[in-house]
C-alpha positions as CSV (number, residue, x, y, z in Angstrom):
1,X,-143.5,-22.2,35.4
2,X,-143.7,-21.1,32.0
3,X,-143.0,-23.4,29.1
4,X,-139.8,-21.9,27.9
5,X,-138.9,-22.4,31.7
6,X,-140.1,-25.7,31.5
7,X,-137.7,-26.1,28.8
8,X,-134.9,-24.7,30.3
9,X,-135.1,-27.2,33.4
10,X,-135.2,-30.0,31.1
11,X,-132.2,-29.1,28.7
12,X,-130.8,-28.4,32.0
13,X,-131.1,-31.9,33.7
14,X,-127.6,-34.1,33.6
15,X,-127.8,-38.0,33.7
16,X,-125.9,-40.0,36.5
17,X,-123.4,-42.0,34.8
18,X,-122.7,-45.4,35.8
19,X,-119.0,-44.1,36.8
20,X,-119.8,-41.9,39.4
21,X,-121.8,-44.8,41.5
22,X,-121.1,-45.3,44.7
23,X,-119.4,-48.5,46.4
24,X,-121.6,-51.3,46.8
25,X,-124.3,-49.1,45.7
26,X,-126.7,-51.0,43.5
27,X,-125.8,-49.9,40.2
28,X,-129.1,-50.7,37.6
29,X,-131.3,-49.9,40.3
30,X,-129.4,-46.2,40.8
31,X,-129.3,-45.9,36.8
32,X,-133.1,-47.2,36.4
33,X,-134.4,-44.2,39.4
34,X,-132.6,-41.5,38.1
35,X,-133.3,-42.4,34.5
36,X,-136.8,-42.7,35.5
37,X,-136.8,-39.1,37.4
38,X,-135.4,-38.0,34.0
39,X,-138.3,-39.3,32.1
40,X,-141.0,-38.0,34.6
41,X,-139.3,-34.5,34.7
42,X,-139.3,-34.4,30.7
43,X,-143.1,-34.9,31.2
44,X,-143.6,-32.2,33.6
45,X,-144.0,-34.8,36.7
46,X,-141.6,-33.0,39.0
47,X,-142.8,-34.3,42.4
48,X,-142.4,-37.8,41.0
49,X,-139.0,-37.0,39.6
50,X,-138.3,-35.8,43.4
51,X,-138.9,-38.9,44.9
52,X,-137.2,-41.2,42.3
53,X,-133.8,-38.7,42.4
54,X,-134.1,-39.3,46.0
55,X,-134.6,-42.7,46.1
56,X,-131.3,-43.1,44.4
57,X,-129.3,-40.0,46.5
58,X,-130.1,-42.8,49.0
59,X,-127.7,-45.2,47.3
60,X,-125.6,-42.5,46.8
61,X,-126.0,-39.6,48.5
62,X,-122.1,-38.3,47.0
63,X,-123.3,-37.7,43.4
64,X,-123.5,-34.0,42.6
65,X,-125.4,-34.6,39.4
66,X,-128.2,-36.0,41.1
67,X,-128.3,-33.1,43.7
68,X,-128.3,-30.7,40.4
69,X,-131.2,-32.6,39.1
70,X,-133.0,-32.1,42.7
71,X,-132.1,-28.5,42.4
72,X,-133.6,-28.1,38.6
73,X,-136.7,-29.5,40.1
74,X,-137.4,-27.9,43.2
75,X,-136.3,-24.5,40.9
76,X,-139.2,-25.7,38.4
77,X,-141.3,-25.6,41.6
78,X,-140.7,-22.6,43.2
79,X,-139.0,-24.4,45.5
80,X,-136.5,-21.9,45.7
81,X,-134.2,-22.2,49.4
82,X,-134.0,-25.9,48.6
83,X,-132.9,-25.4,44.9
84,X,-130.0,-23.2,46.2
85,X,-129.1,-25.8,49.0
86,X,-128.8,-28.5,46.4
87,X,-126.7,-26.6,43.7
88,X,-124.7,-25.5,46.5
89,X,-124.3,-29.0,47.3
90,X,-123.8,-30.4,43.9
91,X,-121.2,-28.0,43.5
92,X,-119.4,-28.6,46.6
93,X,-119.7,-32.5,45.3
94,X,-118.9,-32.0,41.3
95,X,-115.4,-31.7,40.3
96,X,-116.0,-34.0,37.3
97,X,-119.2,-32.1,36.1
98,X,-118.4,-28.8,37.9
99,X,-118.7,-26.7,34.7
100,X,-122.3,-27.8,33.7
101,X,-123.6,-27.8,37.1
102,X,-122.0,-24.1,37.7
103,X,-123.6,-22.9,34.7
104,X,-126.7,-24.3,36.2
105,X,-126.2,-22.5,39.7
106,X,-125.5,-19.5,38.3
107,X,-128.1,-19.1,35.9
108,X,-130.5,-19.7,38.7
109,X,-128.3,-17.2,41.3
110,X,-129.1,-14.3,39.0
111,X,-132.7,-15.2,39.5
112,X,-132.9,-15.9,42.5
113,X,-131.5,-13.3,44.3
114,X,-133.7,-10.5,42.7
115,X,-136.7,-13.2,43.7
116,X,-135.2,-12.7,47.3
117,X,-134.9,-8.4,47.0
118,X,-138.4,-8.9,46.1
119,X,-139.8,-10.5,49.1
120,X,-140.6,-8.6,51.9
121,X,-140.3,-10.9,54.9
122,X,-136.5,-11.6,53.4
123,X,-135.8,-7.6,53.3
124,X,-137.2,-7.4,57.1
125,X,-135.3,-10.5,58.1
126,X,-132.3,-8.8,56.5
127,X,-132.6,-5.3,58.4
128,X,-133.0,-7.3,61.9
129,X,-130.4,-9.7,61.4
C-alpha cells in the first residue's frame, strides 16, 4: 500500500473507549491490546496489530470500533473480503460511532467494488451465479 494509503488507514483507526467494554471483560487488559494494535498499525506492523485487535475482540467480541480497526487493517493488506465483512459488522454493531465507521465503509465501498469489476474470476462467478 502506498504511503498516502498508509496514512489514510492510520488517520482512519478509532480507539476502544473504556465505555464500550464489555461485562466482566477485563478492562486494562482490552484498553492495553487495542492500544497496542494502535501503536503497531501507526508503525506499519499490521499483522501484529491483527492479532492484538483480536486478542481483545475476544474479550469483547460486541465492540464495532475494534471490528473497524480489523477492517482498516486487513484493507491496508489487501485483505479485501475480510475488510468488507468487518465494516459490515462494525456497522451492524456501532450506533454510538456509526458516523465515523460509515465514513470508513464507504470510503472503502467505492474502492472496492471497482477492485471487484476488475477481477475476472468475480465477473465469471457473477455471470454463473
Amino acid at each position: 500500500m502506498s504511503g498516502s494509503n498508509l496514512g489514510r488507514a492510520a488517520r482512519f483507526l478509532l480507539p476502544v473507549l473504556v465505555g464500550l467494554l464489555g461485562a466482566g471483560a477485563s478492562p486494562g487488559n482490552l484498553q492495553r491490546q487495542t492500544e497496542f494494535g494502535i501503536e503497531l498499525a501507526r508503525k506499519g506492523l499490521w499483522q501484529e496489530a491483527i492479532f492484538r485487535w483480536k486478542r481483545s475482540l475476544a474479550i469483547n467480541p460486541y465492540s464495532a470500533i475494534l471490528h473497524n480497526n480489523l477492517a482498516v487493517a486487513y484493507e491496508t493488506l489487501g485483505r479485501y473480503d475480510e475488510a468488507a465483512r468487518e465494516y459490515e459488522r462494525a456497522l451492524e454493531l456501532g450506533r454510538n460511532r456509526y458516523e465515523e465507521i460509515r465514513e470508513n465503509y464507504e470510503s472503502f465501498m467505492a474502492f472496492y467494488s471497482v477492485y471487484r469489476e476488475s477481477r475476472p474470476e468475480e465477473k465469471e462467478q457473477e455471470q454463473d451465479g
